[in-house]
mmCIF file with all atom_site columns, C-alpha atoms in Angstrom:
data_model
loop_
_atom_site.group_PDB
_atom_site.id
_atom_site.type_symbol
_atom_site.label_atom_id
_atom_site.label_alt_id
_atom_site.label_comp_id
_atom_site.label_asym_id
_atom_site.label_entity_id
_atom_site.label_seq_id
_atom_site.pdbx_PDB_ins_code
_atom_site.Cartn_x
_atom_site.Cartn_y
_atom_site.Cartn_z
_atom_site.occupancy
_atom_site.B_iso_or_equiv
_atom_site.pdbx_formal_charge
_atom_site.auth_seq_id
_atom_site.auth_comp_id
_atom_site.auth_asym_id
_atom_site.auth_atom_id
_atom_site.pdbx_PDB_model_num
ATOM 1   C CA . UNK A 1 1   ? 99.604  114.785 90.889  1.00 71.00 ? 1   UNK A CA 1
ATOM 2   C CA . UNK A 1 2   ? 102.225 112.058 89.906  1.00 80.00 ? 2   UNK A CA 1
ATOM 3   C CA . UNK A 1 3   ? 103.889 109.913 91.182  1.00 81.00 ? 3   UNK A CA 1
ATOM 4   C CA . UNK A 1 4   ? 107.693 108.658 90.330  1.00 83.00 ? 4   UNK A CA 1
ATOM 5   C CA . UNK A 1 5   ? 109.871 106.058 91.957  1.00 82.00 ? 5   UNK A CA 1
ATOM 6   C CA . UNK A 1 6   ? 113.211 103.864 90.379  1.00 85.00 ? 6   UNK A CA 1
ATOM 7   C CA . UNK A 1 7   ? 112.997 99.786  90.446  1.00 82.00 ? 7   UNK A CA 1
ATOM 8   C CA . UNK A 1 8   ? 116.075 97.489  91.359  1.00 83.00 ? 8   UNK A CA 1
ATOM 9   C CA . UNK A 1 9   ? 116.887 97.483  87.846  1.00 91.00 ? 9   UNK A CA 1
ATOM 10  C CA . UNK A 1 10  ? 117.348 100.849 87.515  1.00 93.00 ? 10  UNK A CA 1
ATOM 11  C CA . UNK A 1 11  ? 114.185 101.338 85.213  1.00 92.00 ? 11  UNK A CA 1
ATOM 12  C CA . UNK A 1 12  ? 112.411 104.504 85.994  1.00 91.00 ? 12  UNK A CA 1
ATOM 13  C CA . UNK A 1 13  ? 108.388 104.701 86.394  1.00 86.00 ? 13  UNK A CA 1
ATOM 14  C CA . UNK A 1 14  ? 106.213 107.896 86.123  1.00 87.00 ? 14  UNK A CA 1
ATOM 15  C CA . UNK A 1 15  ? 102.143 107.905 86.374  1.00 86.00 ? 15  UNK A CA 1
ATOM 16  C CA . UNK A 1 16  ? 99.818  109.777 87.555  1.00 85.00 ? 16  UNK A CA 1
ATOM 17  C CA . UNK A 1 17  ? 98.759  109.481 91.374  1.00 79.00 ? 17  UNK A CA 1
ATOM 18  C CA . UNK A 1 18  ? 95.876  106.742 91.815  1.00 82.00 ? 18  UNK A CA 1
ATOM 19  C CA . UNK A 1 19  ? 95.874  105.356 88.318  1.00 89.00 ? 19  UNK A CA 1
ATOM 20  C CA . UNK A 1 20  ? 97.977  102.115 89.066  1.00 91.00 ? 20  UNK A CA 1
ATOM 21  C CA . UNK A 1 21  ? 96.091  99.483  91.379  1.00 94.00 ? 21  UNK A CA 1
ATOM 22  C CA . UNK A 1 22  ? 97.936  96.251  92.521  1.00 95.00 ? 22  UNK A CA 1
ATOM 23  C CA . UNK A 1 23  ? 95.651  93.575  91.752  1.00 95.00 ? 23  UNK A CA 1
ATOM 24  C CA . UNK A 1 24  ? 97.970  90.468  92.593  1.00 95.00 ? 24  UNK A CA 1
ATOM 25  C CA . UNK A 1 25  ? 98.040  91.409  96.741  1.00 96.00 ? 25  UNK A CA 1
ATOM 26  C CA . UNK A 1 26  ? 96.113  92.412  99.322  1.00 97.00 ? 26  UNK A CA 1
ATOM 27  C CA . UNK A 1 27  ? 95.515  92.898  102.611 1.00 97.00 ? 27  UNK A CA 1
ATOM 28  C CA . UNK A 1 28  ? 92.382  91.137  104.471 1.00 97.00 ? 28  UNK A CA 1
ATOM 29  C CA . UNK A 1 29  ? 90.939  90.819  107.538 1.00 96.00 ? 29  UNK A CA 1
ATOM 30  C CA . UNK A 1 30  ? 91.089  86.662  108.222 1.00 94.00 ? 30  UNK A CA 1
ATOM 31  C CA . UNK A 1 31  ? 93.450  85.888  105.545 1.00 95.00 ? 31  UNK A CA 1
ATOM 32  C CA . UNK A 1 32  ? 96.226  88.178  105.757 1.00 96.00 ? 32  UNK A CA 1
ATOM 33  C CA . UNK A 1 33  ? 95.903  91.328  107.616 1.00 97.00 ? 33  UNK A CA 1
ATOM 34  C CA . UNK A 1 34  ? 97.808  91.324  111.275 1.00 96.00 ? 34  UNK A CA 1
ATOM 35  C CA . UNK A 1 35  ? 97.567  95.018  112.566 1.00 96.00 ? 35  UNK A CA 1
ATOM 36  C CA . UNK A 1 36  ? 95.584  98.365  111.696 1.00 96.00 ? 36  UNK A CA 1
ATOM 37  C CA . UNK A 1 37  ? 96.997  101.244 113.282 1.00 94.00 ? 37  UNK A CA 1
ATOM 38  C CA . UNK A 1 38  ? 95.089  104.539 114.541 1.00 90.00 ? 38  UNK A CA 1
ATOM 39  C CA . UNK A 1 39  ? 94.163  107.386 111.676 1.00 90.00 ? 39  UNK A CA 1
ATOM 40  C CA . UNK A 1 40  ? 94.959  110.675 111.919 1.00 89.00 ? 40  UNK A CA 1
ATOM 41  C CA . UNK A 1 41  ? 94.667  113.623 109.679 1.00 88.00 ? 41  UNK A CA 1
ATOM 42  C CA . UNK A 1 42  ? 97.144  114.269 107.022 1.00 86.00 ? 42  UNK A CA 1
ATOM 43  C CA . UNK A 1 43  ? 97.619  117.663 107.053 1.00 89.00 ? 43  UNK A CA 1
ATOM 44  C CA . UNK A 1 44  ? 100.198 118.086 104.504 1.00 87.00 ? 44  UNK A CA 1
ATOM 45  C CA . UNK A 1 45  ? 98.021  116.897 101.837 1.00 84.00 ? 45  UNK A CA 1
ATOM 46  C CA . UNK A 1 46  ? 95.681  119.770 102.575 1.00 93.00 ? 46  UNK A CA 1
ATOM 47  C CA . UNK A 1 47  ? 95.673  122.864 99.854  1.00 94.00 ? 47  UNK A CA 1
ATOM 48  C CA . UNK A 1 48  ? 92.946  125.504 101.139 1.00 95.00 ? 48  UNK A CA 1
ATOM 49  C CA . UNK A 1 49  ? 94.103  128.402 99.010  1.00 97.00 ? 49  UNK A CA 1
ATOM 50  C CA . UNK A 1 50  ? 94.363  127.725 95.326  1.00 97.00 ? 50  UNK A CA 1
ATOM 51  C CA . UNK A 1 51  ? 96.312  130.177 92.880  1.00 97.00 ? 51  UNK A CA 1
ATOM 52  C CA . UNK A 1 52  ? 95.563  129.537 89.292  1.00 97.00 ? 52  UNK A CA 1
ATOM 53  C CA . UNK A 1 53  ? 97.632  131.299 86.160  1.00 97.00 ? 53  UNK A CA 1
ATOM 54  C CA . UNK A 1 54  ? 96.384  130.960 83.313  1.00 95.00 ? 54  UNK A CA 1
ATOM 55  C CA . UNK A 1 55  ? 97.439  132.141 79.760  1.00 95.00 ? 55  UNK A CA 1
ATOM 56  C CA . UNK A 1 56  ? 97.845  135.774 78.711  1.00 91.00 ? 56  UNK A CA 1
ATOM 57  C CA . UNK A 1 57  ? 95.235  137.034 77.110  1.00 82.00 ? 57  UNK A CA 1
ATOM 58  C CA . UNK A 1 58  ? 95.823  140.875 75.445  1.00 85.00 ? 58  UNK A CA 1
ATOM 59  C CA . UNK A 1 59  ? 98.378  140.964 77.898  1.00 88.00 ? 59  UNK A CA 1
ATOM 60  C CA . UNK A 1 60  ? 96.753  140.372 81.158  1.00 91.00 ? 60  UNK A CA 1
ATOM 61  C CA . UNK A 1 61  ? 97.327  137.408 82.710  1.00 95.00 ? 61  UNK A CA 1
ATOM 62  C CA . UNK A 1 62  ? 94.243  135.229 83.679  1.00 95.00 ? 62  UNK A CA 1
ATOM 63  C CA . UNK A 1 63  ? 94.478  134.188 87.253  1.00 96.00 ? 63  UNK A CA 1
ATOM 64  C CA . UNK A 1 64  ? 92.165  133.094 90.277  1.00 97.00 ? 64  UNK A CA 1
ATOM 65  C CA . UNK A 1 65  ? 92.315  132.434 93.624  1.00 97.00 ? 65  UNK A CA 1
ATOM 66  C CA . UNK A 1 66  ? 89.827  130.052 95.625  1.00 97.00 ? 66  UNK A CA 1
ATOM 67  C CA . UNK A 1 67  ? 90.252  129.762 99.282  1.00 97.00 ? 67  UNK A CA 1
ATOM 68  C CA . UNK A 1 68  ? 88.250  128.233 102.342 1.00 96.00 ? 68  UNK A CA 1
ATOM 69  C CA . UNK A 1 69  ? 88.218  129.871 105.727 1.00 95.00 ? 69  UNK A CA 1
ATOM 70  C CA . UNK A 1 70  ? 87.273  127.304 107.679 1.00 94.00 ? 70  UNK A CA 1
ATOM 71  C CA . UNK A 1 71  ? 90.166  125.209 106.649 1.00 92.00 ? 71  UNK A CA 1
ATOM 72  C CA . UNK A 1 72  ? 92.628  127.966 107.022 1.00 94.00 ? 72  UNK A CA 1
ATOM 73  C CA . UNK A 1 73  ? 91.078  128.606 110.339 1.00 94.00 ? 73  UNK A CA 1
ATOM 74  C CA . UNK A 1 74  ? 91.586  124.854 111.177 1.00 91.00 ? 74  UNK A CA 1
ATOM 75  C CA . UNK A 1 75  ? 94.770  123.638 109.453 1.00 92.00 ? 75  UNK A CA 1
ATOM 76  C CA . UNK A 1 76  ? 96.273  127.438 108.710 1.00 93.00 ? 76  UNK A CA 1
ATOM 77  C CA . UNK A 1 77  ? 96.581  128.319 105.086 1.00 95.00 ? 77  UNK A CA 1
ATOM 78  C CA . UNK A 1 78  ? 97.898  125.706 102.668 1.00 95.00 ? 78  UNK A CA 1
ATOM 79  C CA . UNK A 1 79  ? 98.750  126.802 99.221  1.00 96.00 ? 79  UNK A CA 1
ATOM 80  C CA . UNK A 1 80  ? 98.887  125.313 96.238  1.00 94.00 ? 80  UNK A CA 1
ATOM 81  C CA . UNK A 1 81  ? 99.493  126.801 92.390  1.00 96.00 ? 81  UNK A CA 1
ATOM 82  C CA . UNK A 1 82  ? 98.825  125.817 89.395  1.00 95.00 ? 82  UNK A CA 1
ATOM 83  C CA . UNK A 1 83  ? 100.154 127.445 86.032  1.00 96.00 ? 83  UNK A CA 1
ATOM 84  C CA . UNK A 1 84  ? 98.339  126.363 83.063  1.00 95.00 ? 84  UNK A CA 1
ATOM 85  C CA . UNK A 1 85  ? 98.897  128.221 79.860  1.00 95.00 ? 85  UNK A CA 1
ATOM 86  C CA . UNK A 1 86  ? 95.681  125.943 78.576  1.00 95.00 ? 86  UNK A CA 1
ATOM 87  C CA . UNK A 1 87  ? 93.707  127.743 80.603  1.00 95.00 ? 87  UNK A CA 1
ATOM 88  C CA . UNK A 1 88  ? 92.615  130.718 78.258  1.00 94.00 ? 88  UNK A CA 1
ATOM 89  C CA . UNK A 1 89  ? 89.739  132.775 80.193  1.00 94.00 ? 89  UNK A CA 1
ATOM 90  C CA . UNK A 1 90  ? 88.468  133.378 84.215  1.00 94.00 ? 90  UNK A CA 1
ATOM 91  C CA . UNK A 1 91  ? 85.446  130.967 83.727  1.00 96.00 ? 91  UNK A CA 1
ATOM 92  C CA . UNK A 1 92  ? 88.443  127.966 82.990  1.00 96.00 ? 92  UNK A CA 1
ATOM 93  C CA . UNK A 1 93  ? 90.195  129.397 85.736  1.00 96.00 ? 93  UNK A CA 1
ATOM 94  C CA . UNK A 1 94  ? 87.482  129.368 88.492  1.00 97.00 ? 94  UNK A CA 1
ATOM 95  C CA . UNK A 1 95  ? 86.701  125.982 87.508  1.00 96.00 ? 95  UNK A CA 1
ATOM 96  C CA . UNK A 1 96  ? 90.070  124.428 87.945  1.00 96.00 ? 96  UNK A CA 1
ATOM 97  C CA . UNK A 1 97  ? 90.689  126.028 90.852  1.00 96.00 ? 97  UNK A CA 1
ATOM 98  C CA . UNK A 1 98  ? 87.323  125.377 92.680  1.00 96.00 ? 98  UNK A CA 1
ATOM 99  C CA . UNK A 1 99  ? 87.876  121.873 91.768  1.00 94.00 ? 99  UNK A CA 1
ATOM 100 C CA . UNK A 1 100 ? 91.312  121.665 93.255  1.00 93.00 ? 100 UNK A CA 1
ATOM 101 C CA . UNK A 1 101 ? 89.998  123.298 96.364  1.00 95.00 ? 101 UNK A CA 1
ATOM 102 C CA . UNK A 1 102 ? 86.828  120.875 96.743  1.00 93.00 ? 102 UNK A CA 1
ATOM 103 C CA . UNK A 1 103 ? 89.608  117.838 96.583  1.00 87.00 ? 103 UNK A CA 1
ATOM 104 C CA . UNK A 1 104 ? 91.755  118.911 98.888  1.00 90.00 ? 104 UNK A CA 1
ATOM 105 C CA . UNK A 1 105 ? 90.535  121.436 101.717 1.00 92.00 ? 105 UNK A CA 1
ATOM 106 C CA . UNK A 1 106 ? 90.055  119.140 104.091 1.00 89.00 ? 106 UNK A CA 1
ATOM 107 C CA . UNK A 1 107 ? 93.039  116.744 105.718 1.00 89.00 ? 107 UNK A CA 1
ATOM 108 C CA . UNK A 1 108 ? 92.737  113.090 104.298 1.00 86.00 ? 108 UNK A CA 1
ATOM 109 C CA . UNK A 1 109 ? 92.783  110.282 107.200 1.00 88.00 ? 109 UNK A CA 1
ATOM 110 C CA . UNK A 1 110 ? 96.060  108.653 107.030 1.00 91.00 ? 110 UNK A CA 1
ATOM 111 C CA . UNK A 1 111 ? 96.723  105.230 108.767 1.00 94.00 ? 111 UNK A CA 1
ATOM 112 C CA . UNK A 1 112 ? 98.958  101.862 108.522 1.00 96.00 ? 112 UNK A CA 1
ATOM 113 C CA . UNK A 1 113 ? 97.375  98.533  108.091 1.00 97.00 ? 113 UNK A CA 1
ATOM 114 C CA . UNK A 1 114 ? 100.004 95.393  108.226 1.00 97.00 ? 114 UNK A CA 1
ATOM 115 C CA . UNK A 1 115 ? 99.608  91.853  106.676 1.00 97.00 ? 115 UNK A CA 1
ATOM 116 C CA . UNK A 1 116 ? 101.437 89.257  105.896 1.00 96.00 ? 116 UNK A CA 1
ATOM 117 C CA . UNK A 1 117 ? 104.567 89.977  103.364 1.00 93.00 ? 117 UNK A CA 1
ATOM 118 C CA . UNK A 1 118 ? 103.384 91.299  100.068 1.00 95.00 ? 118 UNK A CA 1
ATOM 119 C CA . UNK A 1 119 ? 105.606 90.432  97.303  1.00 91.00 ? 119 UNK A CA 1
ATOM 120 C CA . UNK A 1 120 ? 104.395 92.730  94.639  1.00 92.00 ? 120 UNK A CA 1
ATOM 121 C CA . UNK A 1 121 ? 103.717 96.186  95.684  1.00 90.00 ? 121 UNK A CA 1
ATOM 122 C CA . UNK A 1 122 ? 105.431 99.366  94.019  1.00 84.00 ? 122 UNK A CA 1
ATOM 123 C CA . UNK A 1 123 ? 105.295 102.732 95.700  1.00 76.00 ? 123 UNK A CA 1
ATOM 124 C CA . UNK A 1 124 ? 102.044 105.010 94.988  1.00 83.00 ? 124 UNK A CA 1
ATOM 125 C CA . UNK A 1 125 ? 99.526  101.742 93.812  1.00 90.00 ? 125 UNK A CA 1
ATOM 126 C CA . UNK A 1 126 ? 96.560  101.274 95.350  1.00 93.00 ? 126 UNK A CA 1
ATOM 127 C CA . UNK A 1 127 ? 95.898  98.461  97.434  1.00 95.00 ? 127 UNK A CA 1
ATOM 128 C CA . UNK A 1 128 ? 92.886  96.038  97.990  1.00 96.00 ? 128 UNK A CA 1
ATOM 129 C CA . UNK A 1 129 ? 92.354  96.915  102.147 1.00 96.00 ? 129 UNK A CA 1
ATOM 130 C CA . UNK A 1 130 ? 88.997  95.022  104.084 1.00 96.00 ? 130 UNK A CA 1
ATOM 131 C CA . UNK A 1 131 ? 89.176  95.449  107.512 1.00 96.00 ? 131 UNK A CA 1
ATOM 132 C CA . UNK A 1 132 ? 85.262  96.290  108.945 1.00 95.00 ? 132 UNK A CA 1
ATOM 133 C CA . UNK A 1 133 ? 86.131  95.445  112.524 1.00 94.00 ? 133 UNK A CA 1
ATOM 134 C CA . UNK A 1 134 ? 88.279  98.634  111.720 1.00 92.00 ? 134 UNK A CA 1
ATOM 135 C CA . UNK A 1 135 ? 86.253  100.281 109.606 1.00 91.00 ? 135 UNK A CA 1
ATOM 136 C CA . UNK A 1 136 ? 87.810  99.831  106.351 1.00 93.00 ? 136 UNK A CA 1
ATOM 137 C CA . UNK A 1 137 ? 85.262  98.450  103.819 1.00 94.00 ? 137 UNK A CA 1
ATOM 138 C CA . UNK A 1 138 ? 86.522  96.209  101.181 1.00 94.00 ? 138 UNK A CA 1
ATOM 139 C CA . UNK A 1 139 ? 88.145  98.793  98.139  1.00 94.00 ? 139 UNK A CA 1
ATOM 140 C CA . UNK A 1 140 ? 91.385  100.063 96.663  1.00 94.00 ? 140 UNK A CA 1
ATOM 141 C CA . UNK A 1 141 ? 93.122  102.603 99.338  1.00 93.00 ? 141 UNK A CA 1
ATOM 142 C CA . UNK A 1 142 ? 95.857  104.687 97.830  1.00 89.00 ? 142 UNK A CA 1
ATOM 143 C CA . UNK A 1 143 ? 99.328  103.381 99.602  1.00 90.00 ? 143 UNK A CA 1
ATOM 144 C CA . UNK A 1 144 ? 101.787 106.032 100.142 1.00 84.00 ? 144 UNK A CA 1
ATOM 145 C CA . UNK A 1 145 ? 104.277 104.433 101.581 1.00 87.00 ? 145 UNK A CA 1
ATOM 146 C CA . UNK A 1 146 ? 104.960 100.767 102.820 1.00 92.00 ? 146 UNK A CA 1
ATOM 147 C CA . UNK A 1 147 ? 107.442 98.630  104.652 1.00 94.00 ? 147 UNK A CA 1
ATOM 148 C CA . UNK A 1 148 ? 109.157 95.136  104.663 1.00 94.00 ? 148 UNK A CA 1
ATOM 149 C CA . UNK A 1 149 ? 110.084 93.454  107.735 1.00 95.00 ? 149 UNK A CA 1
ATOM 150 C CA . UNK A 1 150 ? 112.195 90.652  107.282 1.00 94.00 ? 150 UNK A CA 1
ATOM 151 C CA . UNK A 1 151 ? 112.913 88.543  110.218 1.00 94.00 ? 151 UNK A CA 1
ATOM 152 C CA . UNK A 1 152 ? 114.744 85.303  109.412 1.00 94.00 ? 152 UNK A CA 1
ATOM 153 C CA . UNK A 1 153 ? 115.399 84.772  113.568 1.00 95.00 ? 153 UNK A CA 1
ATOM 154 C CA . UNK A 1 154 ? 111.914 84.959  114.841 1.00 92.00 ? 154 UNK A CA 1
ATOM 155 C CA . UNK A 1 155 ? 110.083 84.093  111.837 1.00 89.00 ? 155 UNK A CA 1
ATOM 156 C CA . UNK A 1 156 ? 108.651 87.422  111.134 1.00 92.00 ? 156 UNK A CA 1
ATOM 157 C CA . UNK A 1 157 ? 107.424 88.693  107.109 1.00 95.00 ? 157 UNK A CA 1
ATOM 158 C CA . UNK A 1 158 ? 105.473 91.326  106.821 1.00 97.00 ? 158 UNK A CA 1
ATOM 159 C CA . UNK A 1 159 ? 104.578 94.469  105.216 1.00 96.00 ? 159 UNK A CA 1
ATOM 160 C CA . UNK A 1 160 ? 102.984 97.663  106.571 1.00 96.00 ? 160 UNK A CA 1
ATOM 161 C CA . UNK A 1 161 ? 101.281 100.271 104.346 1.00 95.00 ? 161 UNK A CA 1
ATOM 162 C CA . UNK A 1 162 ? 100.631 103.785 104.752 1.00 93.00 ? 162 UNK A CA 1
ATOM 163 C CA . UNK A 1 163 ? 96.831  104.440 103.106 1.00 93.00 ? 163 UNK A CA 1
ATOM 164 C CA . UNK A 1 164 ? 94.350  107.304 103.322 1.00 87.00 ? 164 UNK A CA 1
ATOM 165 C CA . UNK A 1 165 ? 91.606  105.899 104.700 1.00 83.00 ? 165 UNK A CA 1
ATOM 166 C CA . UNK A 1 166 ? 89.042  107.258 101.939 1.00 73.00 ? 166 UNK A CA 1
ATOM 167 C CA . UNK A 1 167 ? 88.982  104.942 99.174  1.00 58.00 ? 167 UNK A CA 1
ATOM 168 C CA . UNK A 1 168 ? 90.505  106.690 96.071  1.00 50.00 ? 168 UNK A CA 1
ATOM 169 C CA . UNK A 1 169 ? 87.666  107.502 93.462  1.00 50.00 ? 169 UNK A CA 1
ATOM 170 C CA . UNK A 1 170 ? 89.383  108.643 90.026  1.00 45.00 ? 170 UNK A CA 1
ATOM 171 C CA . UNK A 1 171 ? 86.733  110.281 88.073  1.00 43.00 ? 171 UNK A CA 1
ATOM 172 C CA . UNK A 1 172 ? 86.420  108.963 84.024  1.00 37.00 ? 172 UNK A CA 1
#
């Protein structure tokens, strides 16, 4: 759930995933915005069975599993654990782990959009995307990856970004 990455200066950066948004670029359909690229499911983002360990408690260990069929059916099973010695009885347990499972069962839609260079992005921001010709509403999408293309010959800058196509929603 976080995200790390080193600058050109050698300065490291460490946040938590979908908490940083870029607000000085963007990429917009008649300004900026050149190509959008097919979506596709992500699959490795998927977790449909969810171990949680919690604390020990009179020596048992609290611990809970959630799991969806369905998804394992569709996308095979897709683990994810979390150890939380915070987590003190099965009731805190169930709810993490139910929670976890709700977010990420089912495969996000990953795509690329490209725009004009963007000067300013950092790995793991989200980005200001508005494409509705490809149905991408104006919002933040969370950018997991990007590219520069530099082409001093032919005249060609631009960047292309990796987003899920869901708009990230961080809950207060």
């Amino acid at each position: 759930g976080f995200d790390f990455y080193v600058d050109s200066a050698l300065d490291a950066h460490f946040y938590e995933s979908g908490t940083v948004s870029n607000t000085t670029d963007a990429i917009v359909h008649e300004i900026n915005l050149i190509e959008v690229s097919d979506f596709a499911d992500d699959l490795a983002q998927v977790k449909n069975r969810v171990i949680v360990y919690g604390a020990a408690q009179s020596g048992t260990q609290v611990i809970y599993t959630a799991e969806d069929t369905v998804s394992q059916s569709t996308n095979f099973i897709r683990e994810e654990i979390v150890k939380d010695d915070n987590i003190l009885n099965y009731e805190q347990a169930k709810a993490v782990a139910d929670a976890k499972l709700a977010s990420f069962k089912n495969p996000p839609k990953v795509g690329e959009v490209t725009g004009y260079l963007l000067a300013t992005i950092q790995p793991g921001e989200k980005l200001r995307v508005s494409s509705p010709a490809d149905n991408l509403p104006p919002a933040y999408y969370l950018a997991s990856n990007y590219e520069d293309e530099i082409d001093m010959v032919n005249g060609k800058f631009q960047t292309t970004v990796s987003i899920n196509k869901n708009p990230t929603v961080i809950a207060d």
